[in-house]
Coordinates of C-alpha atoms and ligand atoms in Angstrom, one line a residue:
X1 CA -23.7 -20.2 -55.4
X2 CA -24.5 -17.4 -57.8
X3 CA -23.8 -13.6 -57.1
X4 CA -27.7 -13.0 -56.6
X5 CA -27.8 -16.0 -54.3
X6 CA -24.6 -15.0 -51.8
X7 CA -26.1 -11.1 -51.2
X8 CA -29.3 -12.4 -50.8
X9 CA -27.9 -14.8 -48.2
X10 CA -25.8 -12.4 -46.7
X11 CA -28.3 -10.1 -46.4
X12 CA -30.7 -12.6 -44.7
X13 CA -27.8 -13.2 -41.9
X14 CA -27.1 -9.8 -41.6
X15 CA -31.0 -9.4 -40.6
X16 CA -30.3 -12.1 -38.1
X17 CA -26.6 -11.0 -37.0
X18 CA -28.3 -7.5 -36.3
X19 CA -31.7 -8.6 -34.3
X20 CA -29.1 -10.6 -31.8
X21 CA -27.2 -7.6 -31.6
X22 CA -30.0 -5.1 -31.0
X23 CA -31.3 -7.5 -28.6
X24 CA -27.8 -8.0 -26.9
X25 CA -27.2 -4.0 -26.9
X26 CA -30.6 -3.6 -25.1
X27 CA -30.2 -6.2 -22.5
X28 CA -26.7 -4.6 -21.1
X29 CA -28.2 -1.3 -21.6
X30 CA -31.0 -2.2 -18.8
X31 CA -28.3 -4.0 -16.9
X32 CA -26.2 -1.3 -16.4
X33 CA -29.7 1.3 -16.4
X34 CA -33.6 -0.3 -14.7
X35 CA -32.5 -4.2 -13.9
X36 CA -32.2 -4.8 -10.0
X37 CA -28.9 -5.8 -9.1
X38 CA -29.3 -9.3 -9.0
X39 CA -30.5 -9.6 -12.2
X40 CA -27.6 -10.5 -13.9
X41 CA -27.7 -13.8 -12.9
X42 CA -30.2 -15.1 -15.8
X43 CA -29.3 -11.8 -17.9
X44 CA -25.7 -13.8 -18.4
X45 CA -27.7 -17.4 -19.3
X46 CA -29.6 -14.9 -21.9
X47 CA -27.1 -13.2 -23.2
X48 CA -24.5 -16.5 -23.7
X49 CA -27.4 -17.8 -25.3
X50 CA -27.9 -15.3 -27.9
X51 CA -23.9 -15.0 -28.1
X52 CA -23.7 -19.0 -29.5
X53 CA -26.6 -18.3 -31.8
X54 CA -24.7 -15.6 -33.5
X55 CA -21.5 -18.2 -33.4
X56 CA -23.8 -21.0 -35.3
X57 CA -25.1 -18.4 -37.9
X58 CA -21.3 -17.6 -38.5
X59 CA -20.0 -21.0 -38.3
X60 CA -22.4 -22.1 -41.1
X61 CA -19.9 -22.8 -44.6
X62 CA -22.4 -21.0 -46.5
X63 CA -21.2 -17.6 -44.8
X64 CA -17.7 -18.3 -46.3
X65 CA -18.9 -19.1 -49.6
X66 CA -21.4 -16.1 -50.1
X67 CA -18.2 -13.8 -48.7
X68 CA -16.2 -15.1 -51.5
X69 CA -18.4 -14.7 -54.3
X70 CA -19.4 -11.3 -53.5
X71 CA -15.7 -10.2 -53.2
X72 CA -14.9 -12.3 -56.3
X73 CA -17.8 -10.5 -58.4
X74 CA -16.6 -6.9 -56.5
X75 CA -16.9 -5.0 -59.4
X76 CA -20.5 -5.8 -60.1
X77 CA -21.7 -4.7 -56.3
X78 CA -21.7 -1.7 -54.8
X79 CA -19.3 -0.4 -52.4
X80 CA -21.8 -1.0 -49.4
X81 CA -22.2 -4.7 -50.6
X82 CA -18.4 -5.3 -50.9
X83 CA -17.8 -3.4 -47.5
X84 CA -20.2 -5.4 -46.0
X85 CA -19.2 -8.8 -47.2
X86 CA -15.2 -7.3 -45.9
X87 CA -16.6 -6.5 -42.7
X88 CA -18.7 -10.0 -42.3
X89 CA -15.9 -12.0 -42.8
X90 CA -13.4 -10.3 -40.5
X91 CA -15.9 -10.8 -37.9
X92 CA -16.3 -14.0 -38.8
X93 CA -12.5 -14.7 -38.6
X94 CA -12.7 -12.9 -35.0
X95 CA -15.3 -14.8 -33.6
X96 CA -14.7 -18.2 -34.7
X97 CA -11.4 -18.2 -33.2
X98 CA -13.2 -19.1 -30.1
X99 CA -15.3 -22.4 -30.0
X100 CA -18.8 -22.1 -28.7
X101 CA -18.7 -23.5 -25.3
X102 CA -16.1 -20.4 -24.3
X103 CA -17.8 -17.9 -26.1
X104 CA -20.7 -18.5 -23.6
X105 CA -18.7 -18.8 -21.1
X106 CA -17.1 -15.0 -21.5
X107 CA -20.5 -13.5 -21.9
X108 CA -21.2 -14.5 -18.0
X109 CA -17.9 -14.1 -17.4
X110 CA -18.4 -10.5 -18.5
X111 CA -22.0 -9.9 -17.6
X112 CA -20.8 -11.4 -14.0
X113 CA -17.2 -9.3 -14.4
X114 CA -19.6 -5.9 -14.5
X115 CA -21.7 -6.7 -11.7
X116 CA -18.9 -7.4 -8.9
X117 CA -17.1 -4.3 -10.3
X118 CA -20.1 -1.9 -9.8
X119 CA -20.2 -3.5 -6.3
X120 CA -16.2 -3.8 -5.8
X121 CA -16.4 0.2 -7.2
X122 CA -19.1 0.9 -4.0
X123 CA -17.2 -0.5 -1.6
X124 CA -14.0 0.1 -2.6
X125 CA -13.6 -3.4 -2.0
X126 CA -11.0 -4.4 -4.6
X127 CA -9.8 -7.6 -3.8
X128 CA -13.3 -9.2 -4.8
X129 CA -13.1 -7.7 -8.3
X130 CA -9.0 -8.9 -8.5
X131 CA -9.9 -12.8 -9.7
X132 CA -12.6 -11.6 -12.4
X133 CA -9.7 -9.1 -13.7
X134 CA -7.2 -11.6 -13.7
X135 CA -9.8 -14.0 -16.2
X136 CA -10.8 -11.1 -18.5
X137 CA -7.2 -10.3 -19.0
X138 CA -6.4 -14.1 -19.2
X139 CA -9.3 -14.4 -22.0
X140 CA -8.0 -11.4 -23.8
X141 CA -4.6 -12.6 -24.2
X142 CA -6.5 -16.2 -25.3
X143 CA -8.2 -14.5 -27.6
X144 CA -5.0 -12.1 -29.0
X145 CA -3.0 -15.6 -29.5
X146 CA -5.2 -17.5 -31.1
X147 CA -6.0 -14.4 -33.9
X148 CA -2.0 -14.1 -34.3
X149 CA 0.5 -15.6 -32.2
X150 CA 3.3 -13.8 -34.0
X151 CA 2.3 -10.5 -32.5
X152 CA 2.4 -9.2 -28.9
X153 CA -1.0 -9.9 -27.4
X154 CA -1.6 -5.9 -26.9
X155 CA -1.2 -5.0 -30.5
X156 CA -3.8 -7.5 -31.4
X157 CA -6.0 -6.0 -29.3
X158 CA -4.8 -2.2 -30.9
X159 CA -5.9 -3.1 -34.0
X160 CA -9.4 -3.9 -32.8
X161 CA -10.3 -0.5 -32.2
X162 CA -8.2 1.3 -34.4
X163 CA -7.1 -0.9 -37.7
X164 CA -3.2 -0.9 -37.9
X165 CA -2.3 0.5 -34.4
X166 CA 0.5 -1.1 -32.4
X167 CA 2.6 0.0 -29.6
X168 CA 5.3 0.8 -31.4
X169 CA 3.5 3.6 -33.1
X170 CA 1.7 4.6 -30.0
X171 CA 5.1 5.2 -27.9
X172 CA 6.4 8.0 -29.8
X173 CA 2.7 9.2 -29.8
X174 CA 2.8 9.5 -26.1
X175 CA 6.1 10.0 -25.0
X176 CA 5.4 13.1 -27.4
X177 CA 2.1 14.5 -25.3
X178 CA 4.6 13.9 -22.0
X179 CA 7.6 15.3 -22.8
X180 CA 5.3 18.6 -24.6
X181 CA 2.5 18.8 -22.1
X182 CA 4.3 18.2 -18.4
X183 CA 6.1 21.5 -19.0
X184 CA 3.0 23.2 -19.4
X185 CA 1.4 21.8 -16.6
X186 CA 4.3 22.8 -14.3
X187 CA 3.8 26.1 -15.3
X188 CA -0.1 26.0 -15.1
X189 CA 0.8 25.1 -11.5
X190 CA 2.7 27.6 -10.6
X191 CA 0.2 30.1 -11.6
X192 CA -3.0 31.1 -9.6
X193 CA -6.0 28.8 -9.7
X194 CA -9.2 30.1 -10.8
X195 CA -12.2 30.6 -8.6
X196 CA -14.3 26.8 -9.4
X197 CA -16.5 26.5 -5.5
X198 CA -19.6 28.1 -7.3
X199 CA -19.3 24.7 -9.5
X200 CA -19.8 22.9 -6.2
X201 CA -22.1 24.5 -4.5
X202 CA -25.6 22.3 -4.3
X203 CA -27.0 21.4 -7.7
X204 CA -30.1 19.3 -7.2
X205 CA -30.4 16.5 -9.8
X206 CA -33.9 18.0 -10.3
X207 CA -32.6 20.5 -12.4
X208 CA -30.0 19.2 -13.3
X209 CA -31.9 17.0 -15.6
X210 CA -33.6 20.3 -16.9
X211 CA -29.8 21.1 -17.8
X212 CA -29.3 18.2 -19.4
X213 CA -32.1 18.8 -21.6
X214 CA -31.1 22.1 -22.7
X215 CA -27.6 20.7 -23.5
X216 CA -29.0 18.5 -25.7
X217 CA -31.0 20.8 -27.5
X218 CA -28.1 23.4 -27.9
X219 CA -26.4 20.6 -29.2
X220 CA -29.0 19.7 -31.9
X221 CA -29.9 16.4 -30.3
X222 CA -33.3 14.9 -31.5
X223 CA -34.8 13.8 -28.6
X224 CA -37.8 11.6 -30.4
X225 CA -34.3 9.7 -31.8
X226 CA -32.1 9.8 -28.4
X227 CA -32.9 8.8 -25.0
X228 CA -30.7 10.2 -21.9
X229 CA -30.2 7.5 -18.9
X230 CA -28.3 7.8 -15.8
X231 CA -25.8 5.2 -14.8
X232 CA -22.7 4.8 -12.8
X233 CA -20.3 5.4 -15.6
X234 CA -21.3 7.5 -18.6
X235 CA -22.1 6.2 -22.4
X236 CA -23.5 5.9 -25.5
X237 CA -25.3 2.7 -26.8
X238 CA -26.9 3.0 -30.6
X239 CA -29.1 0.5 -32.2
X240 CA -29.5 2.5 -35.6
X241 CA -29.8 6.8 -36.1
X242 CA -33.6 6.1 -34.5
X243 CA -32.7 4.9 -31.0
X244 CA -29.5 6.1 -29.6
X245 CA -29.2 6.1 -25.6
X246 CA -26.6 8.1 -24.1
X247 CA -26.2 8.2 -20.1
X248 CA -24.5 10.6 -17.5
X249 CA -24.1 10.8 -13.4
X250 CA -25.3 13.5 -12.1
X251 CA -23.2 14.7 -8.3
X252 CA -25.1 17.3 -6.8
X253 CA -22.0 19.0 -5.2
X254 CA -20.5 18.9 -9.4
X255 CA -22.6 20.6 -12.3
X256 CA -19.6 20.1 -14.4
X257 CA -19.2 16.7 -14.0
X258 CA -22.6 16.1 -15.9
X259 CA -22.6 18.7 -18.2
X260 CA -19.4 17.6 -19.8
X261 CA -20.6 13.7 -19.7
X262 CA -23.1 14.7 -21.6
X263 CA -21.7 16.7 -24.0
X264 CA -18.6 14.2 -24.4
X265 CA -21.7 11.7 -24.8
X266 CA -24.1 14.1 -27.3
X267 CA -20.8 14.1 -29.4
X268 CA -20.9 10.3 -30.0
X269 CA -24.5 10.5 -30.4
X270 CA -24.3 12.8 -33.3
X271 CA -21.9 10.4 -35.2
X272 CA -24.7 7.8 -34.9
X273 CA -27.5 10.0 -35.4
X274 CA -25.7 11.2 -38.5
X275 CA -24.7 7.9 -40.3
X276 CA -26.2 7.2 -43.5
X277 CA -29.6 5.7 -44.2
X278 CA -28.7 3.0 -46.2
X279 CA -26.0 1.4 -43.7
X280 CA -28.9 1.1 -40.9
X281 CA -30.0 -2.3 -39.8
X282 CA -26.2 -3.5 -41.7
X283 CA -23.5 -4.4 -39.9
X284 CA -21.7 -1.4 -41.4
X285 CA -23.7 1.1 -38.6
X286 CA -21.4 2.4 -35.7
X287 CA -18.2 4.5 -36.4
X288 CA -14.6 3.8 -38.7
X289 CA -12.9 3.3 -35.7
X290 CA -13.0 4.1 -32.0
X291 CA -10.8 6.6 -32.2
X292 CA -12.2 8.5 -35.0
X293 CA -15.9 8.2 -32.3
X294 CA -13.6 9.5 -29.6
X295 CA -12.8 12.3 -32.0
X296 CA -16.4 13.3 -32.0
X297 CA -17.2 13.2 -28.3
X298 CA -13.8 15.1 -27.8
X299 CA -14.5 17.2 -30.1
X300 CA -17.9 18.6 -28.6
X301 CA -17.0 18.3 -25.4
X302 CA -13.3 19.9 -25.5
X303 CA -12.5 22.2 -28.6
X304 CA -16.3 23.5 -28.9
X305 CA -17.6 22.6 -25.4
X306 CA -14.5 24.3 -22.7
X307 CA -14.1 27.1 -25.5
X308 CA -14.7 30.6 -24.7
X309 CA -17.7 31.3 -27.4
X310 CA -19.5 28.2 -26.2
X311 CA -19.0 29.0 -22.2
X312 CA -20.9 31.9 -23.4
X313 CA -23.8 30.8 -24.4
X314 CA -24.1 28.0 -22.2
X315 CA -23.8 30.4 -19.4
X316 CA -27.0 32.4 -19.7
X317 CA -28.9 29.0 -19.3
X318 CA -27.1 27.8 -16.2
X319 CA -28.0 30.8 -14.8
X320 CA -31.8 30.4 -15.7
X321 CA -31.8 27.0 -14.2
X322 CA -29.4 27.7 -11.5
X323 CA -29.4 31.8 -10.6
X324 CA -29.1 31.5 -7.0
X325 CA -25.6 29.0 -7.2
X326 CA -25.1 31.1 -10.2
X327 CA -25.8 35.2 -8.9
X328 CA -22.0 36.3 -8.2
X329 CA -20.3 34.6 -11.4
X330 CA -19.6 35.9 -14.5
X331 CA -19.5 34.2 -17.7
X332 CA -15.8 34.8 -18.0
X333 CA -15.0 33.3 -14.7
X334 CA -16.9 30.5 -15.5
X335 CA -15.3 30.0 -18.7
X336 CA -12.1 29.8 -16.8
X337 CA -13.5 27.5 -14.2
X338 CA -14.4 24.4 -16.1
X339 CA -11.2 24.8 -18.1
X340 CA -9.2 24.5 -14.7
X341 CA -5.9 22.3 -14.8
X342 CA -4.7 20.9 -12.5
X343 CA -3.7 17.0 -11.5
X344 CA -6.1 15.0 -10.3
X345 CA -7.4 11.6 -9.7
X346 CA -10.6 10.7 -12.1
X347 CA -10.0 10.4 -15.6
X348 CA -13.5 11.2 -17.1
X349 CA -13.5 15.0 -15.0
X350 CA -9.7 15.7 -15.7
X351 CA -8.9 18.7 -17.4
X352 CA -8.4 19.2 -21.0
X353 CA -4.3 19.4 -20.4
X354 CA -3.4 16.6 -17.8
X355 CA -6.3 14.5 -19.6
X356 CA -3.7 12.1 -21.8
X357 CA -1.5 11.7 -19.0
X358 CA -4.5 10.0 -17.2
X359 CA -4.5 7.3 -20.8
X360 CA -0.6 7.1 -20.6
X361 CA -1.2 5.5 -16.8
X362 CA -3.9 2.8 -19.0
X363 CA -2.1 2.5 -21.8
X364 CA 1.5 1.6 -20.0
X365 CA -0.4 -0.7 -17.6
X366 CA -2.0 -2.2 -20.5
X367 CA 0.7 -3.4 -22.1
X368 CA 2.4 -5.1 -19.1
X369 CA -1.4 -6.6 -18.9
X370 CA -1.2 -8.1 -21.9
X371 CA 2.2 -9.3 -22.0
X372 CA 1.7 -11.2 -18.9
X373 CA 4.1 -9.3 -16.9
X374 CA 1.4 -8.1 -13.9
X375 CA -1.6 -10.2 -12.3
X376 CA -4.5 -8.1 -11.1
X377 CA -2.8 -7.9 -7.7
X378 CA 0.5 -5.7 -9.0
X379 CA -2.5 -2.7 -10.1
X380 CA -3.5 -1.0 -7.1
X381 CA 0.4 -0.5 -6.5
X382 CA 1.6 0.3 -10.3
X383 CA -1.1 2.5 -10.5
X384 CA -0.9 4.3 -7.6
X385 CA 2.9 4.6 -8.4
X386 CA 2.1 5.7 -12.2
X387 CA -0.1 8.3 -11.3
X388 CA 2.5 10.1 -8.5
X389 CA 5.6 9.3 -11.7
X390 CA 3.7 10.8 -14.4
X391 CA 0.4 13.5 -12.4
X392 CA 2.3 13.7 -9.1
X393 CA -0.8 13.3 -7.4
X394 CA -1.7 10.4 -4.2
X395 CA -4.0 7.8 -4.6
X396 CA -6.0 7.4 -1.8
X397 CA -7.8 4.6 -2.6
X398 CA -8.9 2.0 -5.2
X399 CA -12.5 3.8 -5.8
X400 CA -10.5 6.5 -7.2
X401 CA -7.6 4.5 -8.3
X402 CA -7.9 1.0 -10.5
X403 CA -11.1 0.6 -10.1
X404 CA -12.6 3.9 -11.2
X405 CA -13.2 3.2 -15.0
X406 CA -15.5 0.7 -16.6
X407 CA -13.5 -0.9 -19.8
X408 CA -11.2 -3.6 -17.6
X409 CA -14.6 -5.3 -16.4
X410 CA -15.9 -5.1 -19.8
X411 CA -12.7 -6.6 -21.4
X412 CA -11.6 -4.2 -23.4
X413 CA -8.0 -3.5 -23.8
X414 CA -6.6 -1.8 -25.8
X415 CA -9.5 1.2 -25.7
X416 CA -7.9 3.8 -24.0
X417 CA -5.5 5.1 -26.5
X418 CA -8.5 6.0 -28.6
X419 CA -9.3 9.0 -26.3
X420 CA -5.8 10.6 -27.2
X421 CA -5.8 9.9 -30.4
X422 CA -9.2 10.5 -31.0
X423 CA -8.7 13.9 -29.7
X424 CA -5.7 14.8 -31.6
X425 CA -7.8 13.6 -34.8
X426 CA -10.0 16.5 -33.1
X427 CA -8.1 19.1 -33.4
X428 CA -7.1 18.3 -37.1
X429 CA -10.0 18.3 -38.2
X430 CA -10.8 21.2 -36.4
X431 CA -8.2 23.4 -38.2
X432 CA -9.7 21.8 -41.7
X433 CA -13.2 22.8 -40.6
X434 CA -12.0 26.2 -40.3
X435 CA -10.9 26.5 -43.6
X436 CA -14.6 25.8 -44.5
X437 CA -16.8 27.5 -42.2
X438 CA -16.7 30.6 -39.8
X439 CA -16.7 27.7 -37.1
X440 CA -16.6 30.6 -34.2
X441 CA -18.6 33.4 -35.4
X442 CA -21.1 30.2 -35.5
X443 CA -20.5 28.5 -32.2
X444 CA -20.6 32.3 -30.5
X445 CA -24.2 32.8 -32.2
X446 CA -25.5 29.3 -30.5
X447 CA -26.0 28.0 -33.7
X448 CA -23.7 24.5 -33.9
X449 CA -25.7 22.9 -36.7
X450 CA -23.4 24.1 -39.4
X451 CA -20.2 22.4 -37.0
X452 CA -22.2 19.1 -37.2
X453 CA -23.4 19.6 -40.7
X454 CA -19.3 19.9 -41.8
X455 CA -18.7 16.7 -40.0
X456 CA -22.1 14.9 -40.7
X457 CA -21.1 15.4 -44.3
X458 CA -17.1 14.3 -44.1
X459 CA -17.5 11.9 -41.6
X460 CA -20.7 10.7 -39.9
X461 CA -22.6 9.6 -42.8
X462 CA -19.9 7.0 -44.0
X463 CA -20.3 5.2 -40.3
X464 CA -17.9 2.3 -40.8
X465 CA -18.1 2.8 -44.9
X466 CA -14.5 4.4 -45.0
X467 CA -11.6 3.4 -42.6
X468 CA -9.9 6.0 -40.4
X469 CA -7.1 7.3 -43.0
X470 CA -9.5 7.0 -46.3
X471 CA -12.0 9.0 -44.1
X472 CA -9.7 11.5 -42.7
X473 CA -7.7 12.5 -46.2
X474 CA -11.4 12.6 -47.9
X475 CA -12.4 14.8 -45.0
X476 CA -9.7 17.4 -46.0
X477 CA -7.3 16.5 -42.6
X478 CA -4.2 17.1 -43.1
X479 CA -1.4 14.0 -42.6
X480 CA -1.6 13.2 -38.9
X481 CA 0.9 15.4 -36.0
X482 CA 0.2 15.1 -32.8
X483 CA 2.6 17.8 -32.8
X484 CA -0.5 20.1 -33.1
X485 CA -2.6 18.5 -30.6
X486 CA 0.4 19.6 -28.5
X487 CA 0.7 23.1 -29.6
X488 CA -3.2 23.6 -29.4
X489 CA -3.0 22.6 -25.7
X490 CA 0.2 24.7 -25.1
X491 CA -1.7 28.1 -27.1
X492 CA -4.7 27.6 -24.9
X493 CA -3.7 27.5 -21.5
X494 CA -0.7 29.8 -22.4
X495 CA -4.0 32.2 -23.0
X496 CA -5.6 30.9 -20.2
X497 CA -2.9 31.3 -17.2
X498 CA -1.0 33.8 -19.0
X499 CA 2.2 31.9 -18.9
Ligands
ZN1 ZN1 -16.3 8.5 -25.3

């Protein structure tokens, strides 16, 4: 096979690799958003389907051979080409590691999985989602042995989302955030609680919508390129920087609860909105790592989204949407409202400070998971117990214990760390952006274009071009310390509660 031959090849697969995809990405997306409930019944035939297509186009001993020339002859492509033909055969590795037959057989185990867990999550009914979690965890730890049985099944999984990451780095990582943060916390709760019942006063979704829609316009969001849909857990789906689709849930007796989904949500919208035009339609679209993408969403929705400059301005519009739930609150007390701290039970509406205590529950549970210590019947329990050790809060229930987050029922393990990190990444590359711009004289003027301009130019546009620590040190970040995501959380509710 010549050089010209293997990228035209590769690039012929890649056509195909990315159609199955798109069409894959758009089939869950109406699962989770239109389809009837029932539907996922031949949405799983479907989807295995197109999942062993993708396997035979993978499996073909051509793929291998084109990969190897184009690596051999590295330094007559360009860096997208050799990136590409990288990334094509570490998939390739991944996903031939499972034969055909069982590769269809996890898509409707997962399409099935996400079903029963929207139902279990309804009714609270956790026992009928407890055999489903007990196969998903069963085919992740399949999956983390056959990829390298030298290595605890967990850190296989780590190094999915976030190249290199193991336990053993994460520990120190979070035993860090406990030991600095639960001091904090303990003094937060000593002090008195802001005023936050105008926040749950009635909101109707009418207008909330209408919020919604300004949100997305403060935050620069193109609307002709990104679609908002409402679903039972909030995310973002992209297909290329022309059709991203975030969602949110909107609570009527909660207007925080949506604003900050979508903001969280905008945030990993912009990263995909922003990636280059040449790595669309490759498989090189979609972020370095899932941590550096939770570094976006966390970046909007905490350091720029609860700070004081952008409470201000967001203010004047809730009041236009909302002035009679709005009339006897200030922007101040607002401001002070929606950065409340305080324990709780949900993860995606916890507070800014007790938030990574929420991912240390996950991420210890996680690992006994994957090493095979607990079934899905220990969870309820080690949860429940987790959450009074490390947030000293009571569980009441399964809805609002184990089974409140999505990522178990979609197999992935291993995700959750990539909130914390992701938003200690945050706020370093906060403090570099600083050294750049007048970030706050900006935000305070309601103009956040040159924020995502800064990181459109040091780290959207590369999408998966440059991994985490290339991207980071070419971004200007200094050497990773959690140290400061620590301080930065200390400093602003020190402000806040006037500890
Ligand atoms: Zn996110």
């Amino acid at each position: 096979m010549t050089l010209t031959q293997a990228k035209e090849y590769l690039l012929t697969l890649e056509k195909a690799v990315v159609a199955l995809n798109h069409a894959m990405s758009i089939l869950s997306l109406d699962g989770e958003t239109a389809a009837p409930s029932q539907s996922w019944r031949g949405r799983g035939e479907t989807m295995a389907y197109l999942a062993e297509r993708e396997y035979h186009l993978l499996a073909d001993e051509r793929v291998r051979e084109a990969i190897a020339c184009v690596l051999q002859h590295r330094s007559e492509c360009d860096e997208v080409m050799v990136r590409r033909a990288e990334e094509f055969g570490e998939r390739i590795e991944e996903s031939l590691l499972t034969p055909p037959e069982e590769l269809a057989e996890n898509e409707r185990l997962l399409n099935e999985a996400s079903a029963v867990w929207h139902e279990a999550k309804v009714n609270d009914d956790y026992a009928s989602f407890a055999p489903y979690l007990d196969r998903l965890m069963e085919m992740r730890r399949r999956f983390a042995r056959r990829k390298d049985a030298g290595k605890p099944p967990y850190d296989v999984l780590l190094d999915r989302y976030e190249k290199g990451l193991t336990a053993a780095r994460l520990d120190p990582f979070f035993d860090l955030l406990r030991s600095g943060l639960t001091p904090v916390i303990q003094a937060v709760a000593e002090r008195p609680a802001p005023r936050t019942d105008f926040l749950h006063r009635h909101y109707p979704i009418e207008l909330q919508r209408r919020f919604s829609d300004r949100v997305m316009a403060l935050m620069g969001l193109p609307r002709d390129r990104c679609a908002i849909a409402e679903t039972e857990h909030p995310f973002t789906d992209s297909n290329s920087k022309w059709d991203v689709r975030i969602s949110t849930h909107y609570y009527e007796s909660d207007v925080a609860s949506s604003l900050y989904s979508v903001v969280h949500e905008g945030g990993h919208a912009l990263y995909e909105l922003g990636t280059g035009d040449e790595l669309q339609f490759t498989i090189l679209g979609g972020g370095s790592s899932m941590s550096i993408h939770e570094s976006q969403s966390r970046f909007y929705e905490n350091l720029i989204g609860r700070s004081a400059p952008f409470c201000r301005v967001l203010f004047p519009i809730l009041r236009e949407i909302f002035p009679g739930q709005t009339a006897d609150v200030t922007a101040e007390e607002f401001y002070r409202a929606v950065n409340m701290a305080q324990p709780s039970l949900i993860r995606t509406e916890a507070d800014e400070l007790t938030y990574p205590l929420h991912i240390l529950v996950r991420y210890e549970l996680e690992k006994q998971m994957m090493a095979g210590d607990v079934t899905a019947a220990d969870l309820p329990a080690l949860w429940k117990e987790l959450y009074g050790r490390y947030l000293g809060v009571t569980v009441p229930d399964d809805r609002q214990g184990v089974l409140q987050d999505s990522h178990w029922a979609g197999g992935a393990f291993g995700y959750f760390p990539s909130y914390a990190l992701g938003s200690a990444y945050g706020v370093q590359m906060l403090e570099a952006m600083q050294r750049d711009i007048p970030v706050w004289d900006e935000v305070a003027a309601g103009n956040l274009a040159p924020v995502t301009a800064w990181l459109g130019e040091r780290i959207h546009r590369y999408g998966m071009l440059k991994k985490p620590s290339e991207l980071l040190v070419s971004a200007g970040v200094d050497p990773f310390d959690p140290q400061k995501y620590v301080d930065y959380l200390r400093r602003k509710f020190t402000e806040l509660y006037n500890l």
